[in-house]
PDB file of N, CA, C and O in Angstrom:
ATOM      1  N   GLY L 823      -9.189   1.220  -9.994  1.00  0.00           N
ATOM      2  CA  GLY L 823      -9.932   1.638  -8.492  1.00  0.00           C
ATOM      3  C   GLY L 823     -10.085  -0.029  -8.546  1.00  0.00           C
ATOM      4  O   GLY L 823      -9.803  -0.341  -7.078  1.00  0.00           O
ATOM      5  N   ASP L 824     -10.586  -0.336  -9.318  1.00  0.00           N
ATOM      6  CA  ASP L 824     -10.305  -2.413  -8.674  1.00  0.00           C
ATOM      7  C   ASP L 824      -8.531  -2.606  -8.864  1.00  0.00           C
ATOM      8  O   ASP L 824      -9.074  -3.893  -8.682  1.00  0.00           O
ATOM      9  N   LYS L 825      -7.992  -2.344  -9.637  1.00  0.00           N
ATOM     10  CA  LYS L 825      -6.671  -3.019  -9.701  1.00  0.00           C
ATOM     11  C   LYS L 825      -5.900  -3.292  -7.981  1.00  0.00           C
ATOM     12  O   LYS L 825      -6.623  -1.584  -6.929  1.00  0.00           O
ATOM     13  N   ARG L 826      -5.307  -3.791  -7.601  1.00  0.00           N
ATOM     14  CA  ARG L 826      -4.262  -3.974  -6.586  1.00  0.00           C
ATOM     15  C   ARG L 826      -3.139  -3.857  -6.864  1.00  0.00           C
ATOM     16  O   ARG L 826      -2.889  -4.003  -7.339  1.00  0.00           O
ATOM     17  N   VAL L 827      -2.765  -3.367  -5.325  1.00  0.00           N
ATOM     18  CA  VAL L 827      -1.246  -2.800  -5.456  1.00  0.00           C
ATOM     19  C   VAL L 827      -1.278  -3.183  -4.140  1.00  0.00           C
ATOM     20  O   VAL L 827      -1.378  -3.514  -3.196  1.00  0.00           O
ATOM     21  N   GLU L 828       0.027  -4.590  -3.982  1.00  0.00           N
ATOM     22  CA  GLU L 828       0.569  -5.274  -2.574  1.00  0.00           C
ATOM     23  C   GLU L 828       2.216  -4.635  -2.630  1.00  0.00           C
ATOM     24  O   GLU L 828       2.595  -4.788  -3.022  1.00  0.00           O
ATOM     25  N   ALA L 829       2.732  -4.332  -0.526  1.00  0.00           N
ATOM     26  CA  ALA L 829       3.364  -3.988  -0.543  1.00  0.00           C
ATOM     27  C   ALA L 829       4.370  -4.539   0.306  1.00  0.00           C
ATOM     28  O   ALA L 829       3.006  -5.075   1.218  1.00  0.00           O
ATOM     29  N   SER L 830       5.009  -4.469   0.966  1.00  0.00           N
ATOM     30  CA  SER L 830       5.237  -5.573   2.550  1.00  0.00           C
ATOM     31  C   SER L 830       6.723  -4.292   3.010  1.00  0.00           C
ATOM     32  O   SER L 830       7.916  -3.901   2.681  1.00  0.00           O
ATOM     33  N   ALA L 831       6.782  -5.265   4.796  1.00  0.00           N
ATOM     34  CA  ALA L 831       7.787  -5.047   5.170  1.00  0.00           C
ATOM     35  C   ALA L 831       8.559  -6.004   5.780  1.00  0.00           C
ATOM     36  O   ALA L 831       7.661  -7.176   6.455  1.00  0.00           O
ATOM     37  N   GLY L 832       9.453  -5.561   6.517  1.00  0.00           N
ATOM     38  CA  GLY L 832      10.190  -6.660   7.421  1.00  0.00           C
ATOM     39  C   GLY L 832      10.503  -8.037   6.420  1.00  0.00           C
ATOM     40  O   GLY L 832      11.143  -8.498   7.249  1.00  0.00           O
ATOM     41  N   GLY L 833      10.911  -8.089   5.389  1.00  0.00           N
ATOM     42  CA  GLY L 833      11.235  -8.963   4.586  1.00  0.00           C
ATOM     43  C   GLY L 833      10.067  -9.752   3.280  1.00  0.00           C
ATOM     44  O   GLY L 833      10.026 -10.964   4.021  1.00  0.00           O
ATOM     45  N   GLY L 834       8.773  -9.157   4.319  1.00  0.00           N
ATOM     46  CA  GLY L 834       7.609 -10.123   4.188  1.00  0.00           C
ATOM     47  C   GLY L 834       6.472 -10.121   4.826  1.00  0.00           C
ATOM     48  O   GLY L 834       5.825 -11.304   4.679  1.00  0.00           O
ATOM     49  N   VAL L 835       6.969  -9.831   6.156  1.00  0.00           N
ATOM     50  CA  VAL L 835       6.636 -10.500   7.370  1.00  0.00           C
ATOM     51  C   VAL L 835       4.938  -9.907   7.826  1.00  0.00           C
ATOM     52  O   VAL L 835       4.279 -11.060   8.232  1.00  0.00           O
ATOM     53  N   VAL L 836       5.302  -8.652   6.900  1.00  0.00           N
ATOM     54  CA  VAL L 836       3.434  -7.848   7.331  1.00  0.00           C
ATOM     55  C   VAL L 836       3.504  -7.824   5.426  1.00  0.00           C
ATOM     56  O   VAL L 836       4.369  -6.814   5.399  1.00  0.00           O
ATOM     57  N   THR L 837       1.994  -7.718   5.052  1.00  0.00           N
ATOM     58  CA  THR L 837       1.959  -7.036   3.730  1.00  0.00           C
ATOM     59  C   THR L 837       0.832  -6.347   3.566  1.00  0.00           C
ATOM     60  O   THR L 837      -0.067  -6.943   3.900  1.00  0.00           O
ATOM     61  N   ALA L 838       0.424  -5.186   3.159  1.00  0.00           N
ATOM     62  CA  ALA L 838      -0.854  -4.578   3.036  1.00  0.00           C
ATOM     63  C   ALA L 838      -0.608  -4.426   1.178  1.00  0.00           C
ATOM     64  O   ALA L 838       0.157  -4.921   0.653  1.00  0.00           O
ATOM     65  N   VAL L 839      -2.383  -4.610   1.590  1.00  0.00           N
ATOM     66  CA  VAL L 839      -3.214  -4.843   0.027  1.00  0.00           C
ATOM     67  C   VAL L 839      -4.163  -3.189  -0.387  1.00  0.00           C
ATOM     68  O   VAL L 839      -4.755  -3.340   0.797  1.00  0.00           O
ATOM     69  N   VAL L 840      -3.783  -2.531  -1.363  1.00  0.00           N
ATOM     70  CA  VAL L 840      -4.493  -1.242  -1.302  1.00  0.00           C
ATOM     71  C   VAL L 840      -5.308  -1.916  -2.268  1.00  0.00           C
ATOM     72  O   VAL L 840      -4.535  -2.743  -3.740  1.00  0.00           O
ATOM     73  N   ASN L 841      -6.401  -0.858  -2.564  1.00  0.00           N
ATOM     74  CA  ASN L 841      -6.639  -0.791  -4.879  1.00  0.00           C
ATOM     75  C   ASN L 841      -6.262   0.941  -4.844  1.00  0.00           C
ATOM     76  O   ASN L 841      -6.057   1.423  -4.638  1.00  0.00           O
ATOM     77  N   GLY L 842      -6.794   0.698  -6.160  1.00  0.00           N
ATOM     78  CA  GLY L 842      -6.780   2.001  -6.736  1.00  0.00           C
ATOM     79  C   GLY L 842      -7.393   3.337  -5.772  1.00  0.00           C
ATOM     80  O   GLY L 842      -7.002   4.209  -6.378  1.00  0.00           O
ATOM     81  N   ASN L 843      -8.223   2.907  -4.988  1.00  0.00           N
ATOM     82  CA  ASN L 843      -8.711   4.272  -4.882  1.00  0.00           C
ATOM     83  C   ASN L 843      -7.802   4.397  -3.496  1.00  0.00           C
ATOM     84  O   ASN L 843      -8.548   5.758  -2.536  1.00  0.00           O
ATOM     85  N   SER L 844      -6.556   3.779  -3.094  1.00  0.00           N
ATOM     86  CA  SER L 844      -6.112   4.438  -1.662  1.00  0.00           C
ATOM     87  C   SER L 844      -6.700   3.316  -0.326  1.00  0.00           C
ATOM     88  O   SER L 844      -6.874   4.138   0.071  1.00  0.00           O
ATOM     89  N   GLU L 845      -8.158   2.217  -0.606  1.00  0.00           N
ATOM     90  CA  GLU L 845      -8.473   1.913  -0.213  1.00  0.00           C
ATOM     91  C   GLU L 845      -8.126   0.918   0.577  1.00  0.00           C
ATOM     92  O   GLU L 845      -7.517  -0.143  -0.059  1.00  0.00           O
ATOM     93  N   LEU L 846      -7.516   0.116   1.883  1.00  0.00           N
ATOM     94  CA  LEU L 846      -6.434  -1.056   2.353  1.00  0.00           C
ATOM     95  C   LEU L 846      -7.522  -2.247   2.364  1.00  0.00           C
ATOM     96  O   LEU L 846      -8.597  -2.279   3.016  1.00  0.00           O
ATOM     97  N   LEU L 847      -7.529  -3.081   1.158  1.00  0.00           N
ATOM     98  CA  LEU L 847      -8.239  -4.174   1.473  1.00  0.00           C
ATOM     99  C   LEU L 847      -7.355  -5.464   2.533  1.00  0.00           C
ATOM    100  O   LEU L 847      -8.970  -6.458   3.070  1.00  0.00           O
ATOM    101  N   GLU L 848      -7.035  -5.672   2.489  1.00  0.00           N
ATOM    102  CA  GLU L 848      -5.543  -6.980   3.415  1.00  0.00           C
ATOM    103  C   GLU L 848      -4.802  -6.227   4.710  1.00  0.00           C
ATOM    104  O   GLU L 848      -3.808  -5.476   3.453  1.00  0.00           O
ATOM    105  N   ILE L 849      -4.297  -6.920   5.571  1.00  0.00           N
ATOM    106  CA  ILE L 849      -3.029  -7.118   6.279  1.00  0.00           C
ATOM    107  C   ILE L 849      -2.653  -8.652   5.823  1.00  0.00           C
ATOM    108  O   ILE L 849      -3.571  -9.153   6.895  1.00  0.00           O
ATOM    109  N   LYS L 850      -1.438  -8.697   5.826  1.00  0.00           N
ATOM    110  CA  LYS L 850      -1.515 -10.053   6.514  1.00  0.00           C
ATOM    111  C   LYS L 850      -0.631 -10.470   7.016  1.00  0.00           C
ATOM    112  O   LYS L 850       1.534  -9.756   6.730  1.00  0.00           O
ATOM    113  N   ILE L 851       0.219 -10.863   8.046  1.00  0.00           N
ATOM    114  CA  ILE L 851       0.997 -11.158   9.216  1.00  0.00           C
ATOM    115  C   ILE L 851       1.688 -12.478   9.568  1.00  0.00           C
ATOM    116  O   ILE L 851       0.514 -12.946   9.471  1.00  0.00           O
ATOM    117  N   LYS L 852       2.728 -12.541   8.847  1.00  0.00           N
ATOM    118  CA  LYS L 852       3.499 -13.708   9.048  1.00  0.00           C
ATOM    119  C   LYS L 852       3.713 -13.862  10.539  1.00  0.00           C
ATOM    120  O   LYS L 852       3.982 -13.461  11.433  1.00  0.00           O
ATOM    121  N   PRO L 853       2.771 -15.294  11.819  1.00  0.00           N
ATOM    122  CA  PRO L 853       2.685 -15.359  13.072  1.00  0.00           C
ATOM    123  C   PRO L 853       4.184 -15.115  13.140  1.00  0.00           C
ATOM    124  O   PRO L 853       4.499 -15.452  14.604  1.00  0.00           O
ATOM    125  N   GLU L 854       4.869 -15.712  12.983  1.00  0.00           N
ATOM    126  CA  GLU L 854       6.349 -15.204  13.682  1.00  0.00           C
ATOM    127  C   GLU L 854       6.980 -14.093  13.924  1.00  0.00           C
ATOM    128  O   GLU L 854       7.950 -13.862  14.447  1.00  0.00           O
ATOM    129  N   VAL L 855       5.895 -12.978  13.261  1.00  0.00           N
ATOM    130  CA  VAL L 855       6.718 -11.463  13.696  1.00  0.00           C
ATOM    131  C   VAL L 855       5.912 -11.240  14.828  1.00  0.00           C
ATOM    132  O   VAL L 855       6.274 -10.007  15.609  1.00  0.00           O
ATOM    133  N   VAL L 856       5.031 -11.920  15.520  1.00  0.00           N
ATOM    134  CA  VAL L 856       4.380 -11.363  16.354  1.00  0.00           C
ATOM    135  C   VAL L 856       4.587 -11.612  17.829  1.00  0.00           C
ATOM    136  O   VAL L 856       4.745 -13.036  17.955  1.00  0.00           O
ATOM    137  N   ASP L 857       4.346 -11.400  18.593  1.00  0.00           N
ATOM    138  CA  ASP L 857       5.692 -11.325  19.686  1.00  0.00           C
ATOM    139  C   ASP L 857       5.627 -10.159  21.248  1.00  0.00           C
ATOM    140  O   ASP L 857       4.662  -8.924  20.562  1.00  0.00           O
ATOM    141  N   PRO L 858       4.540 -10.639  22.103  1.00  0.00           N
ATOM    142  CA  PRO L 858       3.935 -10.143  22.747  1.00  0.00           C
ATOM    143  C   PRO L 858       4.183  -8.784  23.944  1.00  0.00           C
ATOM    144  O   PRO L 858       3.812  -7.926  23.485  1.00  0.00           O
ATOM    145  N   ASN L 859       5.419  -9.548  23.976  1.00  0.00           N
ATOM    146  CA  ASN L 859       6.426  -8.324  24.315  1.00  0.00           C
ATOM    147  C   ASN L 859       7.417  -7.138  23.120  1.00  0.00           C
ATOM    148  O   ASN L 859       8.223  -6.760  23.735  1.00  0.00           O
ATOM    149  N   ASP L 860       6.908  -7.785  21.957  1.00  0.00           N
ATOM    150  CA  ASP L 860       7.789  -5.916  21.387  1.00  0.00           C
ATOM    151  C   ASP L 860       6.261  -6.000  20.328  1.00  0.00           C
ATOM    152  O   ASP L 860       6.224  -6.156  18.613  1.00  0.00           O
ATOM    153  N   ILE L 861       5.329  -5.097  20.920  1.00  0.00           N
ATOM    154  CA  ILE L 861       4.220  -4.734  19.856  1.00  0.00           C
ATOM    155  C   ILE L 861       4.697  -4.271  18.772  1.00  0.00           C
ATOM    156  O   ILE L 861       4.243  -3.462  17.798  1.00  0.00           O
ATOM    157  N   GLU L 862       5.368  -2.814  19.227  1.00  0.00           N
ATOM    158  CA  GLU L 862       5.386  -1.501  18.748  1.00  0.00           C
ATOM    159  C   GLU L 862       6.502  -2.340  17.071  1.00  0.00           C
ATOM    160  O   GLU L 862       5.870  -0.499  16.411  1.00  0.00           O
ATOM    161  N   MET L 863       7.131  -2.792  17.508  1.00  0.00           N
ATOM    162  CA  MET L 863       7.778  -3.584  16.064  1.00  0.00           C
ATOM    163  C   MET L 863       6.989  -4.204  15.395  1.00  0.00           C
ATOM    164  O   MET L 863       6.655  -3.361  14.261  1.00  0.00           O
ATOM    165  N   LEU L 864       6.007  -4.560  15.765  1.00  0.00           N
ATOM    166  CA  LEU L 864       5.172  -4.924  15.039  1.00  0.00           C
ATOM    167  C   LEU L 864       3.896  -4.332  14.184  1.00  0.00           C
ATOM    168  O   LEU L 864       4.014  -3.659  12.775  1.00  0.00           O
ATOM    169  N   GLU L 865       3.337  -2.897  14.864  1.00  0.00           N
ATOM    170  CA  GLU L 865       3.075  -1.601  14.174  1.00  0.00           C
ATOM    171  C   GLU L 865       3.947  -1.058  13.994  1.00  0.00           C
ATOM    172  O   GLU L 865       3.385  -0.102  12.983  1.00  0.00           O
ATOM    173  N   ASP L 866       5.304  -0.883  13.387  1.00  0.00           N
ATOM    174  CA  ASP L 866       5.719   0.006  12.322  1.00  0.00           C
ATOM    175  C   ASP L 866       6.184  -0.668  11.311  1.00  0.00           C
ATOM    176  O   ASP L 866       6.088  -0.071  10.152  1.00  0.00           O
ATOM    177  N   LEU L 867       6.273  -1.932  12.131  1.00  0.00           N
ATOM    178  CA  LEU L 867       5.916  -2.462   9.978  1.00  0.00           C
ATOM    179  C   LEU L 867       5.026  -2.914   9.852  1.00  0.00           C
ATOM    180  O   LEU L 867       5.111  -2.505   8.403  1.00  0.00           O
ATOM    181  N   ILE L 868       4.065  -2.757  10.518  1.00  0.00           N
ATOM    182  CA  ILE L 868       2.119  -2.234   9.912  1.00  0.00           C
ATOM    183  C   ILE L 868       2.442  -0.655   9.224  1.00  0.00           C
ATOM    184  O   ILE L 868       1.584  -0.735   7.794  1.00  0.00           O
ATOM    185  N   VAL L 869       2.782  -0.217   9.465  1.00  0.00           N
ATOM    186  CA  VAL L 869       2.232   0.946   9.313  1.00  0.00           C
ATOM    187  C   VAL L 869       3.213   1.616   8.079  1.00  0.00           C
ATOM    188  O   VAL L 869       2.774   1.933   6.908  1.00  0.00           O
ATOM    189  N   GLY L 870       4.523   1.082   7.781  1.00  0.00           N
ATOM    190  CA  GLY L 870       5.347   0.730   6.664  1.00  0.00           C
ATOM    191  C   GLY L 870       4.589  -0.161   5.518  1.00  0.00           C
ATOM    192  O   GLY L 870       5.050   0.290   4.506  1.00  0.00           O
ATOM    193  N   ALA L 871       4.060  -0.808   5.758  1.00  0.00           N
ATOM    194  CA  ALA L 871       4.218  -2.146   4.696  1.00  0.00           C
ATOM    195  C   ALA L 871       2.012  -1.179   4.374  1.00  0.00           C
ATOM    196  O   ALA L 871       2.599  -0.426   2.560  1.00  0.00           O
ATOM    197  N   VAL L 872       1.748  -0.397   4.987  1.00  0.00           N
ATOM    198  CA  VAL L 872       0.518   1.070   4.157  1.00  0.00           C
ATOM    199  C   VAL L 872       1.250   1.671   3.350  1.00  0.00           C
ATOM    200  O   VAL L 872       0.813   1.861   2.494  1.00  0.00           O
ATOM    201  N   ASN L 873       2.150   2.187   4.314  1.00  0.00           N
ATOM    202  CA  ASN L 873       2.311   3.002   3.762  1.00  0.00           C
ATOM    203  C   ASN L 873       2.803   2.811   2.223  1.00  0.00           C
ATOM    204  O   ASN L 873       2.636   3.852   1.135  1.00  0.00           O
ATOM    205  N   GLN L 874       3.848   1.938   1.931  1.00  0.00           N
ATOM    206  CA  GLN L 874       4.231   2.204   1.151  1.00  0.00           C
ATOM    207  C   GLN L 874       3.487   1.052  -0.499  1.00  0.00           C
ATOM    208  O   GLN L 874       3.200   1.723  -1.536  1.00  0.00           O
ATOM    209  N   ALA L 875       2.815   0.365   0.903  1.00  0.00           N
ATOM    210  CA  ALA L 875       1.469   0.164  -0.483  1.00  0.00           C
ATOM    211  C   ALA L 875       0.244   0.960  -1.138  1.00  0.00           C
ATOM    212  O   ALA L 875      -0.107   1.422  -1.982  1.00  0.00           O
ATOM    213  N   MET L 876       0.418   2.378  -0.316  1.00  0.00           N
ATOM    214  CA  MET L 876      -0.600   3.260  -0.479  1.00  0.00           C
ATOM    215  C   MET L 876       0.444   4.858  -1.539  1.00  0.00           C
ATOM    216  O   MET L 876      -0.316   4.185  -2.554  1.00  0.00           O
ATOM    217  N   LYS L 877       0.985   4.552  -1.620  1.00  0.00           N
ATOM    218  CA  LYS L 877       2.679   4.912  -2.491  1.00  0.00           C
ATOM    219  C   LYS L 877       2.323   3.969  -3.676  1.00  0.00           C
ATOM    220  O   LYS L 877       2.547   4.888  -4.475  1.00  0.00           O
ATOM    221  N   ALA L 878       2.658   2.968  -3.967  1.00  0.00           N
ATOM    222  CA  ALA L 878       2.013   2.108  -5.191  1.00  0.00           C
ATOM    223  C   ALA L 878       1.587   1.849  -5.902  1.00  0.00           C
ATOM    224  O   ALA L 878       1.191   2.911  -6.663  1.00  0.00           O
ATOM    225  N   ALA L 879      -0.201   2.671  -4.967  1.00  0.00           N
ATOM    226  CA  ALA L 879      -1.515   2.519  -5.783  1.00  0.00           C
ATOM    227  C   ALA L 879      -0.898   3.987  -5.884  1.00  0.00           C
ATOM    228  O   ALA L 879      -1.754   4.677  -7.394  1.00  0.00           O
ATOM    229  N   THR L 880      -0.712   5.123  -5.366  1.00  0.00           N
ATOM    230  CA  THR L 880      -0.759   6.871  -6.164  1.00  0.00           C
ATOM    231  C   THR L 880       0.258   6.161  -7.071  1.00  0.00           C
ATOM    232  O   THR L 880       0.023   7.189  -8.100  1.00  0.00           O
ATOM    233  N   ASP L 881       0.590   5.468  -7.097  1.00  0.00           N
ATOM    234  CA  ASP L 881       2.555   5.738  -8.506  1.00  0.00           C
ATOM    235  C   ASP L 881       1.044   5.093  -9.595  1.00  0.00           C
ATOM    236  O   ASP L 881       1.256   5.676 -10.640  1.00  0.00           O
ATOM    237  N   MET L 882       0.322   3.894  -9.229  1.00  0.00           N
ATOM    238  CA  MET L 882      -0.436   3.344 -10.032  1.00  0.00           C
ATOM    239  C   MET L 882      -1.116   4.337 -11.348  1.00  0.00           C
ATOM    240  O   MET L 882      -1.551   4.317 -12.037  1.00  0.00           O
ATOM    241  N   MET L 883      -1.584   5.293  -9.995  1.00  0.00           N
ATOM    242  CA  MET L 883      -2.815   5.904 -10.667  1.00  0.00           C
ATOM    243  C   MET L 883      -2.097   6.739 -11.447  1.00  0.00           C
ATOM    244  O   MET L 883      -3.001   7.066 -12.120  1.00  0.00           O
ATOM    245  N   ASN L 884      -1.504   7.585 -10.579  1.00  0.00           N
ATOM    246  CA  ASN L 884      -0.788   8.750 -12.021  1.00  0.00           C
ATOM    247  C   ASN L 884      -0.079   8.427 -13.225  1.00  0.00           C
ATOM    248  O   ASN L 884      -0.244   9.040 -13.302  1.00  0.00           O
ATOM    249  N   ALA L 885      -0.232   7.350 -13.180  1.00  0.00           N
ATOM    250  CA  ALA L 885       0.375   6.092 -14.398  1.00  0.00           C
ATOM    251  C   ALA L 885      -0.790   5.762 -15.503  1.00  0.00           C
ATOM    252  O   ALA L 885      -0.441   6.227 -16.734  1.00  0.00           O
ATOM    253  N   GLU L 886      -1.259   5.076 -14.974  1.00  0.00           N
ATOM    254  CA  GLU L 886      -3.030   5.092 -15.345  1.00  0.00           C
ATOM    255  C   GLU L 886      -3.054   6.697 -16.645  1.00  0.00           C
ATOM    256  O   GLU L 886      -3.492   6.729 -17.175  1.00  0.00           O
ATOM    257  N   VAL L 887      -3.348   8.065 -14.951  1.00  0.00           N
ATOM    258  CA  VAL L 887      -3.564   8.667 -15.201  1.00  0.00           C
ATOM    259  C   VAL L 887      -2.566   9.832 -16.889  1.00  0.00           C
ATOM    260  O   VAL L 887      -3.269   9.881 -18.137  1.00  0.00           O
ATOM    261  N   GLU L 888      -1.358   9.282 -16.747  1.00  0.00           N
ATOM    262  CA  GLU L 888      -0.394  10.272 -17.963  1.00  0.00           C
ATOM    263  C   GLU L 888      -0.912   9.382 -18.776  1.00  0.00           C
ATOM    264  O   GLU L 888      -1.357   9.741 -20.108  1.00  0.00           O
ATOM    265  N   LYS L 889      -1.407   7.403 -18.915  1.00  0.00           N
ATOM    266  CA  LYS L 889      -1.707   7.612 -20.155  1.00  0.00           C
ATOM    267  C   LYS L 889      -2.515   7.812 -20.510  1.00  0.00           C
ATOM    268  O   LYS L 889      -2.770   8.238 -21.722  1.00  0.00           O
ATOM    269  N   ILE L 890      -3.625   8.123 -20.172  1.00  0.00           N
ATOM    270  CA  ILE L 890      -4.692   9.117 -20.118  1.00  0.00           C
ATOM    271  C   ILE L 890      -5.225   9.956 -21.367  1.00  0.00           C
ATOM    272  O   ILE L 890      -5.729  10.198 -22.273  1.00  0.00           O
ATOM    273  N   THR L 891      -3.871  10.472 -20.547  1.00  0.00           N
ATOM    274  CA  THR L 891      -3.546  12.551 -20.752  1.00  0.00           C
ATOM    275  C   THR L 891      -2.763  12.566 -21.686  1.00  0.00           C
ATOM    276  O   THR L 891      -2.234  14.158 -22.087  1.00  0.00           O
ATOM    277  N   GLY L 892      -1.860  10.949 -21.889  1.00  0.00           N
ATOM    278  CA  GLY L 892      -0.402  11.482 -22.624  1.00  0.00           C
ATOM    279  C   GLY L 892       0.535  12.587 -22.263  1.00  0.00           C
ATOM    280  O   GLY L 892       1.500  13.254 -22.674  1.00  0.00           O
ATOM    281  N   GLY L 893       0.634  12.606 -21.143  1.00  0.00           N
ATOM    282  CA  GLY L 893       2.257  13.637 -20.085  1.00  0.00           C
ATOM    283  C   GLY L 893       1.207  14.821 -20.147  1.00  0.00           C
ATOM    284  O   GLY L 893       1.868  15.712 -19.432  1.00  0.00           O
ATOM    285  N   LEU L 894      -0.372  15.029 -21.189  1.00  0.00           N
ATOM    286  CA  LEU L 894      -0.740  16.467 -20.082  1.00  0.00           C
ATOM    287  C   LEU L 894      -0.358  16.739 -18.944  1.00  0.00           C
ATOM    288  O   LEU L 894      -1.406  15.260 -17.739  1.00  0.00           O
ATOM    289  N   ASN L 895      -0.106  17.953 -18.893  1.00  0.00           N
ATOM    290  CA  ASN L 895      -0.650  18.153 -17.259  1.00  0.00           C
ATOM    291  C   ASN L 895      -2.139  19.113 -17.501  1.00  0.00           C
ATOM    292  O   ASN L 895      -1.866  19.957 -17.288  1.00  0.00           O
ATOM    293  N   ILE L 896      -3.251  18.278 -16.552  1.00  0.00           N
ATOM    294  CA  ILE L 896      -4.249  18.682 -16.280  1.00  0.00           C
ATOM    295  C   ILE L 896      -4.510  19.208 -15.028  1.00  0.00           C
ATOM    296  O   ILE L 896      -4.893  18.811 -13.875  1.00  0.00           O
ATOM    297  N   PRO L 897      -4.845  21.265 -14.464  1.00  0.00           N
ATOM    298  CA  PRO L 897      -5.123  21.553 -13.531  1.00  0.00           C
ATOM    299  C   PRO L 897      -5.934  20.940 -12.929  1.00  0.00           C
ATOM    300  O   PRO L 897      -7.276  20.817 -13.576  1.00  0.00           O
ATOM    301  N   GLY L 898      -6.502  20.143 -11.555  1.00  0.00           N
ATOM    302  CA  GLY L 898      -7.232  20.128 -10.612  1.00  0.00           C
ATOM    303  C   GLY L 898      -7.503  18.673 -11.225  1.00  0.00           C
ATOM    304  O   GLY L 898      -8.338  18.200 -10.530  1.00  0.00           O
ATOM    305  N   LEU L 899      -7.444  18.350 -12.334  1.00  0.00           N
ATOM    306  CA  LEU L 899      -7.587  16.114 -12.387  1.00  0.00           C
ATOM    307  C   LEU L 899      -6.688  15.931 -11.451  1.00  0.00           C
ATOM    308  O   LEU L 899      -7.718  14.926 -10.921  1.00  0.00           O
ATOM    309  N   PHE L 900      -5.992  15.965 -10.349  1.00  0.00           N
ATOM    310  CA  PHE L 900      -5.154  14.569  -9.721  1.00  0.00           C
ATOM    311  C   PHE L 900      -4.188  15.638  -9.159  1.00  0.00           C
ATOM    312  O   PHE L 900      -3.569  16.205  -9.005  1.00  0.00           O
TER     313      PHE L 900
END
């Protein structure tokens, strides 16, 4: 839960940081991507970065569980 993963969208103009509990910790937005005439693009970049970070957190958690269980599939664990 304490581990952090970071993912970005738009070539790094929007970055999301998520912990191992899939909690969004930070959003970083570079000023050059903020265009008041194109808010929809910024929204899409935020959604993309957050989704990538959440997937990375899930993948990290699954890898850690696999280390602990030795690759055994334990029903109901995750």
